[in-house]
PDB file of C-alpha atoms in Angstrom:
ATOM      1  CA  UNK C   1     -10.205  -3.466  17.546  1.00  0.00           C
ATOM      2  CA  UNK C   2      -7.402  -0.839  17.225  1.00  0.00           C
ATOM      3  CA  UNK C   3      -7.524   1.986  14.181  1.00  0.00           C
ATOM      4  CA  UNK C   4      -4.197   2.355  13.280  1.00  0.00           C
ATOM      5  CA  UNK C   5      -4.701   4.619  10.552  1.00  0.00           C
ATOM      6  CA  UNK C   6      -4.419   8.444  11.409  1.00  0.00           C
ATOM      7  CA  UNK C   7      -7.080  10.309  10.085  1.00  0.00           C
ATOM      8  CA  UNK C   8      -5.563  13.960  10.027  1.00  0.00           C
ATOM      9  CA  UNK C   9      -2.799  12.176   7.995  1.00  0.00           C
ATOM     10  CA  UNK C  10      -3.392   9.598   5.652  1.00  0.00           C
ATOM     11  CA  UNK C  11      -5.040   8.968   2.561  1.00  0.00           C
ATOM     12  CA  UNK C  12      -8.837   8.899   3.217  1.00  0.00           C
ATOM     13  CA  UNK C  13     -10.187   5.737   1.090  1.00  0.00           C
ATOM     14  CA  UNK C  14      -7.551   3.305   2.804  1.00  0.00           C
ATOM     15  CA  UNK C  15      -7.634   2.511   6.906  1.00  0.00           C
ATOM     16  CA  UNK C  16      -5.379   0.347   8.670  1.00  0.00           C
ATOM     17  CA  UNK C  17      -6.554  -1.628  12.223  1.00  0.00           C
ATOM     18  CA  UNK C  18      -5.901  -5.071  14.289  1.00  0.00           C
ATOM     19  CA  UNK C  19      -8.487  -7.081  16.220  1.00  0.00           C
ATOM     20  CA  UNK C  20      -6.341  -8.141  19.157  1.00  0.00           C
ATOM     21  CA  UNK C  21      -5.203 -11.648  19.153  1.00  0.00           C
ATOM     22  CA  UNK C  22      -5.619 -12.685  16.053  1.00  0.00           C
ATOM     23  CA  UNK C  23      -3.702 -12.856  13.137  1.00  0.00           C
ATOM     24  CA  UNK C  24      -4.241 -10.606  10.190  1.00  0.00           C
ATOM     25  CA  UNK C  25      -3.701 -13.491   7.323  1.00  0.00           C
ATOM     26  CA  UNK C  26      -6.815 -15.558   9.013  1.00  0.00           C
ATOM     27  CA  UNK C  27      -8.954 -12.504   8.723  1.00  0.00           C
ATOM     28  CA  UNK C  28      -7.839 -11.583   4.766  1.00  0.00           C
ATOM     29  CA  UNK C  29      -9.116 -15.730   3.966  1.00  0.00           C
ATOM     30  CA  UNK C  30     -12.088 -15.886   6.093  1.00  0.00           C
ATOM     31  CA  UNK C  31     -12.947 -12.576   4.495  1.00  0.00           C
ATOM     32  CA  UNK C  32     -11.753 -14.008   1.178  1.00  0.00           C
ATOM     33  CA  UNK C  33     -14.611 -16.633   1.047  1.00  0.00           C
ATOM     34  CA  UNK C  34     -17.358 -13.830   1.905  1.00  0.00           C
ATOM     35  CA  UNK C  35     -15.526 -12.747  -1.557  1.00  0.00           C
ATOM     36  CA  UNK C  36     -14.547  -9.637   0.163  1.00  0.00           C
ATOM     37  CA  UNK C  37     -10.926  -8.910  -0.738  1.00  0.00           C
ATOM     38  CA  UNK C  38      -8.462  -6.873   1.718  1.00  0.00           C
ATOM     39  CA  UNK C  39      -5.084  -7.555   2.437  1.00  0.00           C
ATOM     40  CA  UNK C  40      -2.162  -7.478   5.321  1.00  0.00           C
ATOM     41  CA  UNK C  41       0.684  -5.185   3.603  1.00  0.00           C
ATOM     42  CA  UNK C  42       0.018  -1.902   1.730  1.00  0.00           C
ATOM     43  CA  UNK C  43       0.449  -2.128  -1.349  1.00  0.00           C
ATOM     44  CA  UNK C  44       4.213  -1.310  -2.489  1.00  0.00           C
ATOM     45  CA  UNK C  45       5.529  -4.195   0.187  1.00  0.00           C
ATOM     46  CA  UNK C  46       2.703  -6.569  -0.632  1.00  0.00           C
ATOM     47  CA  UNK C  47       5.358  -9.587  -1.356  1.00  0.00           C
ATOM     48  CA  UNK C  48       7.237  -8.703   1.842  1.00  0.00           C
ATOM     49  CA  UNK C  49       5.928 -11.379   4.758  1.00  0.00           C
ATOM     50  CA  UNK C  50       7.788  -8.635   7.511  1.00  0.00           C
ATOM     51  CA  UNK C  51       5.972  -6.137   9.944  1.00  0.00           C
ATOM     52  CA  UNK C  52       5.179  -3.445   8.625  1.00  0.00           C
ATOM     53  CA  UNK C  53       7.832  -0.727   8.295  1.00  0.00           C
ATOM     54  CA  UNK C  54       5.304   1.819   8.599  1.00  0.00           C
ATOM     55  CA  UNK C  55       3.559   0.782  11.499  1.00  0.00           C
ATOM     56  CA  UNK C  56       6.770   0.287  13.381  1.00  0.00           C
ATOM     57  CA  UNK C  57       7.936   3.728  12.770  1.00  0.00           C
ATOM     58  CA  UNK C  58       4.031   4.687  14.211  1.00  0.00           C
ATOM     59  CA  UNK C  59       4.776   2.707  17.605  1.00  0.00           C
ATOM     60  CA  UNK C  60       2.842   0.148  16.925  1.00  0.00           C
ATOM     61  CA  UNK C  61       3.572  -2.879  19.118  1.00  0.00           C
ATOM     62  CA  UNK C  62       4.770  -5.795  16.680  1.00  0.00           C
ATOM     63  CA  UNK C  63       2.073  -8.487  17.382  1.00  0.00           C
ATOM     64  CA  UNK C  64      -0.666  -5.490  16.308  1.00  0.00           C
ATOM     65  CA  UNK C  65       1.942  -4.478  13.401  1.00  0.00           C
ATOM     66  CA  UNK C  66       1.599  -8.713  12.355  1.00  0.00           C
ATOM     67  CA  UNK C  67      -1.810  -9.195  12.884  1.00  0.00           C
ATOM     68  CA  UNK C  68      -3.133  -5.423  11.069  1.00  0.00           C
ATOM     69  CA  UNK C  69      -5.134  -5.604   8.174  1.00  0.00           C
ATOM     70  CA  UNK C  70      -5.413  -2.828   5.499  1.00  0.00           C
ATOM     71  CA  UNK C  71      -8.808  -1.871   3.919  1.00  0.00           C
ATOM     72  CA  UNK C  72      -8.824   0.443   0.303  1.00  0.00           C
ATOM     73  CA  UNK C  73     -12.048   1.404  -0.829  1.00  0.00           C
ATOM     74  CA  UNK C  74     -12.591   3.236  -3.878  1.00  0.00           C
ATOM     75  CA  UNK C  75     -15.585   6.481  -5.166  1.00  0.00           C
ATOM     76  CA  UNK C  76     -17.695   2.835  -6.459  1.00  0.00           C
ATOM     77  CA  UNK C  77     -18.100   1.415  -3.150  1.00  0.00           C
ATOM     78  CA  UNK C  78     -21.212   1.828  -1.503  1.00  0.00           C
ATOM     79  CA  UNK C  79     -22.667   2.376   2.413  1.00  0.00           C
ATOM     80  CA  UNK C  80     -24.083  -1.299   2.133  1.00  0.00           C
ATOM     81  CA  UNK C  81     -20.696  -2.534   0.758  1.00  0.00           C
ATOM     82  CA  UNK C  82     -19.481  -1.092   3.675  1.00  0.00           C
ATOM     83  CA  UNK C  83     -21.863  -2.117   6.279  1.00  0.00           C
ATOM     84  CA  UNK C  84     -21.912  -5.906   4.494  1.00  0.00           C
ATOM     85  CA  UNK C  85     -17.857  -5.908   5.528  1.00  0.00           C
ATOM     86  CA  UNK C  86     -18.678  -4.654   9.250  1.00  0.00           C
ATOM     87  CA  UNK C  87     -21.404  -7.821   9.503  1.00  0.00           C
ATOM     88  CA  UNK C  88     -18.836 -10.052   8.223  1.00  0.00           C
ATOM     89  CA  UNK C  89     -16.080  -9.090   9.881  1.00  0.00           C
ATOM     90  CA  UNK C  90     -17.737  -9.079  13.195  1.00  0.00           C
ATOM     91  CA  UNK C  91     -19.461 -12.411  12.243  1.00  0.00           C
ATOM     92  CA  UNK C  92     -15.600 -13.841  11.905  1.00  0.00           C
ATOM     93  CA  UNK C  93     -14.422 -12.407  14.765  1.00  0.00           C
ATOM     94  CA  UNK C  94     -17.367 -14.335  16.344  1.00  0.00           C
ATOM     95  CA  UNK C  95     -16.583 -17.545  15.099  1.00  0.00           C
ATOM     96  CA  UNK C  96     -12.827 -17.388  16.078  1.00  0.00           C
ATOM     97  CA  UNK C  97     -13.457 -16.222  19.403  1.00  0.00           C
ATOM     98  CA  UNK C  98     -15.563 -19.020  19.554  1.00  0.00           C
ATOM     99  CA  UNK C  99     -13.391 -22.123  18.290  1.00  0.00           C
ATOM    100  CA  UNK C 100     -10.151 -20.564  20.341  1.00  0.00           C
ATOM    101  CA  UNK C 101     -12.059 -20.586  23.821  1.00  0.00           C
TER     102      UNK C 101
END
């Protein structure tokens, strides 16, 4: 997993990362059947299907810039929210990793 978002400089409800080797759109729909709703583009490029302007300009190599996904969260989300995305997220990972051996 790499954090792409820089934490001295960015907004602090929104954080940007990649699990390496695997594409961020497979993440957003597994995660969209848990009913857990993130998404590959920020926001003001969301109907753009390019890297990432933003991540390029950070160095980002492009197959982390395609496969990053981007996580808002707002004051109403809660720790278990939270923790509930970190079990399913890993629990997806798992389950890739496990089909693509």
């Amino acid at each position: 997993m790499t954090v792409h978002t820089d934490a001295l400089h960015s907004a602090p409800h929104i954080i940007c990362f990649s699990a390496k080797n695997h594409r961020g759109e497979v993440l957003v729909h597994a995660l969209e059947e848990k009913e857990v709703f993130v998404s590959t583009t920020s926001a003001c490029s969301s109907r753009a299907k390019l890297e990432s302007s933003t991540l390029h300009a950070m160095g980002v190599p492009g197959n982390q810039a395609t496969g990053a996904i981007r996580v808002s969260l707002s004051y109403e989300n809660t720790k278990a929210e939270a923790e509930q995305f970190i079990y399913f997220l890993k629990d997806i990972l798992q389950k890739i990793n496990e089909v693509v051996k």
